Each structure stands twice: as C-alpha cells, then as structure tokens.
Coordinates of C-alpha atoms in Angstrom, one line a residue:
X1 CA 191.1 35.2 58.8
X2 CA 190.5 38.7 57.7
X3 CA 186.9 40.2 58.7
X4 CA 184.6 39.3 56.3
X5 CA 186.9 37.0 54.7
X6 CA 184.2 33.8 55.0
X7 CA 181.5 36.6 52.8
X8 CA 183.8 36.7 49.6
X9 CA 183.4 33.2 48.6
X10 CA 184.1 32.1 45.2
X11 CA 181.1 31.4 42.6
X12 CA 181.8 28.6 39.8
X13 CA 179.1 28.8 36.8
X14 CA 179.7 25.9 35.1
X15 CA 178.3 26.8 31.0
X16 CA 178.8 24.2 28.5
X17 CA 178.2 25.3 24.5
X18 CA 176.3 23.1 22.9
X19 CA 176.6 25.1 19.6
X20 CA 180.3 25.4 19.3
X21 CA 182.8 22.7 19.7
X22 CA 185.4 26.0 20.9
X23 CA 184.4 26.2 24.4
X24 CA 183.8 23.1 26.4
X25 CA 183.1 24.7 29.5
X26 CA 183.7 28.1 31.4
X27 CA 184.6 28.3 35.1
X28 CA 183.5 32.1 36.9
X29 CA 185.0 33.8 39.9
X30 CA 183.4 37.0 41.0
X31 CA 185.1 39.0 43.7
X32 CA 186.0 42.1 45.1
X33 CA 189.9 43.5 45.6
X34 CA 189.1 44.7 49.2
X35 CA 186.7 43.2 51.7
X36 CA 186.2 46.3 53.4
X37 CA 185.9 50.0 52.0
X38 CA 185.0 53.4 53.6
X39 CA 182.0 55.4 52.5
X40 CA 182.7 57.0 49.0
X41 CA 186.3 54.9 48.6
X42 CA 187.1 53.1 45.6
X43 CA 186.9 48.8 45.0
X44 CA 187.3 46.8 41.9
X45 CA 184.5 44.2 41.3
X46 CA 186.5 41.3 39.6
X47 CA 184.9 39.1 37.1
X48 CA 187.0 36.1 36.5
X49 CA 186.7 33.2 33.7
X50 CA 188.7 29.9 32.7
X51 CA 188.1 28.2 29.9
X52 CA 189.4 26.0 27.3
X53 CA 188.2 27.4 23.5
X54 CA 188.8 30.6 22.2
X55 CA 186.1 33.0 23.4
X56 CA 186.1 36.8 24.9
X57 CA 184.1 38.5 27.8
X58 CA 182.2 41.6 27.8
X59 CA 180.4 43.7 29.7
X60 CA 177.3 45.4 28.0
X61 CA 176.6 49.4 28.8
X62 CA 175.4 49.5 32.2
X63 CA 174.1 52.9 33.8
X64 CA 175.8 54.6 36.7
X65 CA 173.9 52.6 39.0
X66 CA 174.7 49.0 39.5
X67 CA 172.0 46.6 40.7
X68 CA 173.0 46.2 44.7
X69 CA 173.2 50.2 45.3
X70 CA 176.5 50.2 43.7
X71 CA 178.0 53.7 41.6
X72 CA 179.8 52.9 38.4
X73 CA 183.3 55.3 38.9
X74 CA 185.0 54.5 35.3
X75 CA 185.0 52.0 32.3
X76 CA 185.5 48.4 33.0
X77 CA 188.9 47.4 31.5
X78 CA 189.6 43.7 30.9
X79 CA 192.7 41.5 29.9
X80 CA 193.1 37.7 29.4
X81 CA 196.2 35.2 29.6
X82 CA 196.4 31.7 27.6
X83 CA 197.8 29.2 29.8
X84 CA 198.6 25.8 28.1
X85 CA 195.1 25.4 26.3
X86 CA 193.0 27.5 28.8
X87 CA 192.1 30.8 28.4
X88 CA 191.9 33.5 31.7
X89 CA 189.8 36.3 31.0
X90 CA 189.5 38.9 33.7
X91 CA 187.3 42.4 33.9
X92 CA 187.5 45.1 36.3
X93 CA 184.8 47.6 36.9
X94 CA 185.9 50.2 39.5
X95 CA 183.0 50.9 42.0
X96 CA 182.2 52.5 44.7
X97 CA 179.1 52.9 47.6
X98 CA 177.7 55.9 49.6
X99 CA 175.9 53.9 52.5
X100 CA 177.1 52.4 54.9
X101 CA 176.3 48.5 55.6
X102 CA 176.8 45.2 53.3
X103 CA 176.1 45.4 49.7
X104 CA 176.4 42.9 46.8
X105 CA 176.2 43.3 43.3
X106 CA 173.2 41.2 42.0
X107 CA 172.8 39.8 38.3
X108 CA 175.1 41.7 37.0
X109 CA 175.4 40.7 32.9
X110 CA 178.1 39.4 31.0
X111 CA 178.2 38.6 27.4
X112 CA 180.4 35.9 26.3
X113 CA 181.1 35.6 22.7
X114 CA 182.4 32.4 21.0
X115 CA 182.6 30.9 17.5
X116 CA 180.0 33.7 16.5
X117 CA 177.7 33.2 19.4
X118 CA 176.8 35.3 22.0
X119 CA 175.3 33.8 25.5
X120 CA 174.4 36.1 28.7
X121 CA 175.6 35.0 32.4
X122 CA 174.6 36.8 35.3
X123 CA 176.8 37.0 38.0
X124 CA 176.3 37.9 41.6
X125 CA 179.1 39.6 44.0
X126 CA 180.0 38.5 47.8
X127 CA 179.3 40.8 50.5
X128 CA 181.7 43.7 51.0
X129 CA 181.3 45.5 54.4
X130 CA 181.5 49.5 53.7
X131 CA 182.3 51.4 57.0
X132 CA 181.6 55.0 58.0
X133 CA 184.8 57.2 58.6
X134 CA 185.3 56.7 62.5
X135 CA 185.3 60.2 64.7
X136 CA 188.6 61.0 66.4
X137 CA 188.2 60.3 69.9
X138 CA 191.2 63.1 70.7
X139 CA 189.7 66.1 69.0
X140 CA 187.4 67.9 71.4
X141 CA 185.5 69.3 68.0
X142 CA 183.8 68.2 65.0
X143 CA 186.3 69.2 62.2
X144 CA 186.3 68.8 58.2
X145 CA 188.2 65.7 57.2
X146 CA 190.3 68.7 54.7
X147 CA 190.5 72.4 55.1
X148 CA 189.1 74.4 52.6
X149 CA 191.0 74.4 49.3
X150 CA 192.1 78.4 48.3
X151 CA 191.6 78.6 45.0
X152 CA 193.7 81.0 43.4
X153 CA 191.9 85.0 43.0
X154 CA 191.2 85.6 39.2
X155 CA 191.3 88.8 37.5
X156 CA 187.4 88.1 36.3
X157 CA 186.4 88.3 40.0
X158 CA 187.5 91.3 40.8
X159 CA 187.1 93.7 37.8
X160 CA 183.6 94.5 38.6
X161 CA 184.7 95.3 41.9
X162 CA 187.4 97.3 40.8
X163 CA 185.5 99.0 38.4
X164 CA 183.0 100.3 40.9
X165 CA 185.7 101.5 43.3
X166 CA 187.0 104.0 40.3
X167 CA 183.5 104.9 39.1
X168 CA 182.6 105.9 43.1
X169 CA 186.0 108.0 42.6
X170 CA 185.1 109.8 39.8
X171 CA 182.2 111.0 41.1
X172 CA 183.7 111.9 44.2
X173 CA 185.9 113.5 42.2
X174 CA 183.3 115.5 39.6
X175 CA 181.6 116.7 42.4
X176 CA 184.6 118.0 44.5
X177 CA 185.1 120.2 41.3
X178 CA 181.4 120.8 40.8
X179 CA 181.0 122.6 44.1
X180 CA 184.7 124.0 43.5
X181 CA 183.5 126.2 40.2
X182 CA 180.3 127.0 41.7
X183 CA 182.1 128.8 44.5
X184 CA 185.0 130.4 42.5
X185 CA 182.5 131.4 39.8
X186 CA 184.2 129.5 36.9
X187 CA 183.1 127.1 33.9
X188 CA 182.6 123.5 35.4
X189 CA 185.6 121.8 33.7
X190 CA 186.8 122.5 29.9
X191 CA 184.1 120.7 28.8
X192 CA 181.4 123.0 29.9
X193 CA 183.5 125.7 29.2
X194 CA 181.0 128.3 27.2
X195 CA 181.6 128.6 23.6
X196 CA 183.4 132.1 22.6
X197 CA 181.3 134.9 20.9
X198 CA 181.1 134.4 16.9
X199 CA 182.5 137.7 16.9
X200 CA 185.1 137.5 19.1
X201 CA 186.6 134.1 17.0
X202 CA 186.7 136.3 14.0
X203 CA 187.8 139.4 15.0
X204 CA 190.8 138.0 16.6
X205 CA 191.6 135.5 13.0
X206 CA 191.0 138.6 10.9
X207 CA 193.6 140.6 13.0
X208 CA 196.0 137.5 12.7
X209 CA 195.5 138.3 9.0
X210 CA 196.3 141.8 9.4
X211 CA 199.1 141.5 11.7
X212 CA 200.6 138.9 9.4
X213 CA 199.8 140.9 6.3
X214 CA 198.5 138.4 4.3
X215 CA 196.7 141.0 2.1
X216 CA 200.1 141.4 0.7
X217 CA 200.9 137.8 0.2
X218 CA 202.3 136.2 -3.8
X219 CA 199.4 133.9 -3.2
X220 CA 195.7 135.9 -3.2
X221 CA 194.0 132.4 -3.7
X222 CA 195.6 131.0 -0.3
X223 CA 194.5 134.6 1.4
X224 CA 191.1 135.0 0.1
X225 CA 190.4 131.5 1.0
X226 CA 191.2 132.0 4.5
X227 CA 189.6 135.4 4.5
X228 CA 185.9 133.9 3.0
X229 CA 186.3 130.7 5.8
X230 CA 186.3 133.5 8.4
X231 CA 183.1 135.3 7.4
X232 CA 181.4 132.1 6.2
X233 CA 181.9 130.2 9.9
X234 CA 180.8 133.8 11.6
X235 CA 177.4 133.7 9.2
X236 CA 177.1 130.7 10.6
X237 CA 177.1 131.0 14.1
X238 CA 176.4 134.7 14.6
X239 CA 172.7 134.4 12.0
X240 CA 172.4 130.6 11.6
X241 CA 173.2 130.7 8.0
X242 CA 174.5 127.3 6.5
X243 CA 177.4 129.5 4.9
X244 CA 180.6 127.2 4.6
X245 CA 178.4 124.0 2.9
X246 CA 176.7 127.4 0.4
X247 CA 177.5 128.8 -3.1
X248 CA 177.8 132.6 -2.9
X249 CA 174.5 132.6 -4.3
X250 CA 173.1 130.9 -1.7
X251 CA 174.9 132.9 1.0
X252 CA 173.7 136.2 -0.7
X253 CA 170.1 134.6 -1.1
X254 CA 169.9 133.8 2.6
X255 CA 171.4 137.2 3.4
X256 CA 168.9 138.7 2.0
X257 CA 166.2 136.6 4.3
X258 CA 167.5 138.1 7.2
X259 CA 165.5 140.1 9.3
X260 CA 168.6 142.0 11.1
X261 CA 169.5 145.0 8.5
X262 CA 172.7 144.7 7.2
X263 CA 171.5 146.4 3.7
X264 CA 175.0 149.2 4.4
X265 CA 177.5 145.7 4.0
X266 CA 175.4 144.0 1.3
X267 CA 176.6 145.3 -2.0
X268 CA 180.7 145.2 -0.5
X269 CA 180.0 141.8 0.9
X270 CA 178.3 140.6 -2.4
X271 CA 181.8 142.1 -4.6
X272 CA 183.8 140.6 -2.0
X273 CA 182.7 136.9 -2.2
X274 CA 182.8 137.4 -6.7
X275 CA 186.2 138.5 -6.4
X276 CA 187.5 135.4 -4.0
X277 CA 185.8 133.1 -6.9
X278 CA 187.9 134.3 -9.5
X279 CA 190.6 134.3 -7.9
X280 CA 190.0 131.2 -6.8
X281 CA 188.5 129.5 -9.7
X282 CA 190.0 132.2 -12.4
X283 CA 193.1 132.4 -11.5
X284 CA 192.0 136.6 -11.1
X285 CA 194.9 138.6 -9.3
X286 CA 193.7 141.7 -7.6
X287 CA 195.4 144.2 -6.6
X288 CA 197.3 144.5 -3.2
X289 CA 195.2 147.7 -2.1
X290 CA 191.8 145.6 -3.1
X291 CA 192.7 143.2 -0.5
X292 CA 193.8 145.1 1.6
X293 CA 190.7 147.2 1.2
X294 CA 188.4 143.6 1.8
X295 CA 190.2 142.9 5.1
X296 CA 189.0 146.2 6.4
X297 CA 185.5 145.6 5.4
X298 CA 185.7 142.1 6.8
X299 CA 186.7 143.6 10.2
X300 CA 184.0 146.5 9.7
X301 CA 181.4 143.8 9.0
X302 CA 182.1 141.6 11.9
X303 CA 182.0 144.4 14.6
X304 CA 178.9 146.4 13.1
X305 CA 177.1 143.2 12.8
X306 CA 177.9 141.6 16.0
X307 CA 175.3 141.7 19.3
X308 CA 175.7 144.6 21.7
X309 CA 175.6 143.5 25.1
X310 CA 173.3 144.9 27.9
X311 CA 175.9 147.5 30.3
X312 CA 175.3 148.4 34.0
X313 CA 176.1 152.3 34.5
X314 CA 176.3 153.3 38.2
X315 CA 174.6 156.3 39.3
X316 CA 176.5 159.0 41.2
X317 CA 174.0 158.0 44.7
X318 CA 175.6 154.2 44.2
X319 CA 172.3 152.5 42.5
X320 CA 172.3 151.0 38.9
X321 CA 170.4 151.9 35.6
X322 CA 170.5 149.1 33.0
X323 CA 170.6 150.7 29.1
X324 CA 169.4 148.2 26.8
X325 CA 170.0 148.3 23.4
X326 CA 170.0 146.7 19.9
X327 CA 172.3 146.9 16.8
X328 CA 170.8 148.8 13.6
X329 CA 172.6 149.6 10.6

C-alpha cells in the first residue's frame, strides 16, 4: 500500500429527494488525485456523484481560500457520463498548500440541482500528506532550487542612462571650448558670436548695390525696395526706431524725436523715402542719375550717422592717450 493510502478513504452521502421522483438517491466520493504533494505543488480535489435521475452538480463561488488551509489555483471544471440509467457526475478543483503537514478540506459545498430544486451537501476531503522539498545531502551549500531567470535588457531601461552619459559629454564638451575661446580670445561658439555693427551690415549691402549697379536697373521699384529695407533695418538697430513695421510718416515723425542731430540728412532722407512710394505705389520712374544720386546719400547717411569708436594713439615715450569722441553733424 502506498503511504497514506489507508487516509484517502472513500465517503458515501446517501440523499434521497423527497420532492422529485428524478433522483432516488445520490452516492458521493470525495478524493484527491495524489496522496502526497510538495509544498506549493498542484492536486485535484475530486468530487464524485452516482445517481439515477437527471440532476447536475455545482460548485458555488468560493474565495481563494478553502476551508482546511487549502489555495484555490483555477476554476473547478466538471463533466458527467450516463451509464445505463445512472448518471456520473465528476468536478475537479485544482488546489494547492503552502505548509507543510496533513490537511483536509472540511465542508466544502455543493449544490445539486434537480427537477427545479436546489439542495446543498457538504463534503469533507481525506488527508493528503504535503512534504517539504528534501535538502540534497551531496551539495556542500545551500543553493536556489533555479538560477536566476535573465530577463532580456529593454530599451526603456537604459535610455535614462544613456541619456545622462551624452548630457555629461556635452558638458564636457562646452566647457573644453569654453576655456578654449577664453584663451585664444575668440566668441564662445557661433552662437555667442557678437552681433555686427548696424553700420557695418549696411555699408557692405549698399556697396553690393553699387557694385552691382542696381541704380541702373529696368526695374526702380525692385531697387528702391531694397534700397529703403537697408536704411529702415539700420534705423532700427543703430537709433531703436521701429522703421521696417512704419509709414514714412512715422519714420520721419520719430526721426524728428531723436536727440542725435542728423538735421544735415533730414530734408534728402525725407525726398528719398516720397520718391520710393511712388515708385512703388505710382508706378513713378526716376531718373537713372536720381538713383544713382540716392545710393550716395544712403552711403553718406550711414557713415556720418554711425558711432565713432574710442582710438588708442601711442605716444612717442611708449605710453597711451585715449581720445574720446562723439559724432555731430
């Protein structure tokens, strides 16, 4: 005999149904499929029924604890055979336990529904030894029953990583060329590369304009557009005038607001930005000697208006005298 084999014993629950002349009488059998299980391991609790009558077993919603110290592991299933005029019905609810000792499933309920009736049993289990997992006597150390599962590295895990590896390199890298300009003297990247002098930007488009003799172009709208862009953009940067989102009123009106005297350009500048509106918005063609005549004042504007810069003149015994001066017209 197996061990444990005289604990599962079979249980008969004799039920006769008054109520219905379907059933006569129903015979259980509750077992286990193993009389012995290790710690944690699966067994099927067996609920078995014979009968003759046409009836059906069930087993209500149970929690994941069973009465006994039993843990539900899935959803009972059940099936059922006719033989002659007797009915098998048999459930399976897979089970498991986490001690170690012998356990039995105590009044467990099952409904039995015949001829529109339904009547409770309660079933007890046999004993079912549950063993723990016995230590191998040949390894000298404790050891995991498994080794560690390596789970495959994910993309997700190491982007932050990744990311602060570049971010440590760009510094690195922003600061090699930090200390790099300060010792060569030079703008820290393009980015902090100063911004040129108004008049310099417009001095050197104006000469385009001259070098490409655009004063003599078929098109005078084309050239006195470009021309009037130039001079509006160095308003703006060299005196803080709004010029290319102003009328030529309001250029002239803030022109005249200006505390730096530029009375000696006024009146040209004023007949300069009239003629570019009719031509633009007249269709007025001037002649090629007016425009050329406009360019010239243009460049004569830009460098009699533009700041004079503070020069270092060396004495003849080696020291330096600063001359400091300011632009009147």
């Amino acid at each position: 005999m197996r061990p444990f084999q005289h604990i599962i014993t079979v249980f008969l629950l004799l039920i006769p149904f008054a109520g219905s002349s379907q059933v006569e009488q129903l015979e259980f059998k509750s077992t286990f499929n193993k009389d012995s299980i290790l710690i944690g391991d699966k067994v099927d609790f067996i609920v078995e029924a014979k009968g003759k009558g046409n009836y059906s077993l069930q087993i209500p919603p149970i929690n994941d604890t069973i009465p006994g110290g039993f843990e539900l592991l899935g959803m009972p299933s059940s099936d059922s055979i006719l033989s002659g005029d007797t009915l098998i019905y048999k459930l399976r609810i897979p089970v498991t336990v986490f001690n170690q000792g012998i356990f039995r499933i105590q009044g467990i309920p099952v409904l039995i529904k015949h001829g529109g009736f339904v009547d409770t049993a309660r079933l007890n289990s046999p004993g079912i030894l549950v063993k723990l997992v016995e230590p191998d006597s040949t390894l000298k150390d404790i050891k995991d029953i498994k080794p560690p599962i390596r789970e495959p590295l994910h993309f997700s895990e190491v982007a932050p990583w990744v990311g602060l590896g570049l971010l440590i390199i760009a510094i690195i890298l922003l600061l090699y060329f930090y200390i790099r300009s300060k010792k060569q003297n030079k703008p820290f990247l393009t980015i902090f590369k100063p911004k040129e002098p108004a008049h310099i930007v417009a001095l050197r488009e104006l000469k385009l304009l001259e070098e490409q003799k655009e004063w003599a172009s078929d098109n005078p709208k084309e050239y006195y557009t470009k021309l009037i862009d130039i001079l509006r953009i160095y308003l703006e940067d060299r005196f803080g005038i709004n010029a290319p989102e102003q009328t030529t009123s309001q250029i002239l009106a803030e022109v005249e607001r200006l505390e730096y005297n530029i009375d000696d350009y006024k009146e040209t500048l004023r007949e300069l930005l009239s003629t570019s509106d009719l031509v633009k918005f007249a269709k007025h063609v001037p002649l090629i000697d007016e425009n050329r005549n406009f360019l010239t004042f243009a460049i004569g504007f830009v460098e009699g208006t533009k700041p004079v810069e503070d020069t270092d003149e060396v004495e003849s015994d080696g020291s330096k005298s600063v001359d400091s001066s300011t632009t009147s017209n």
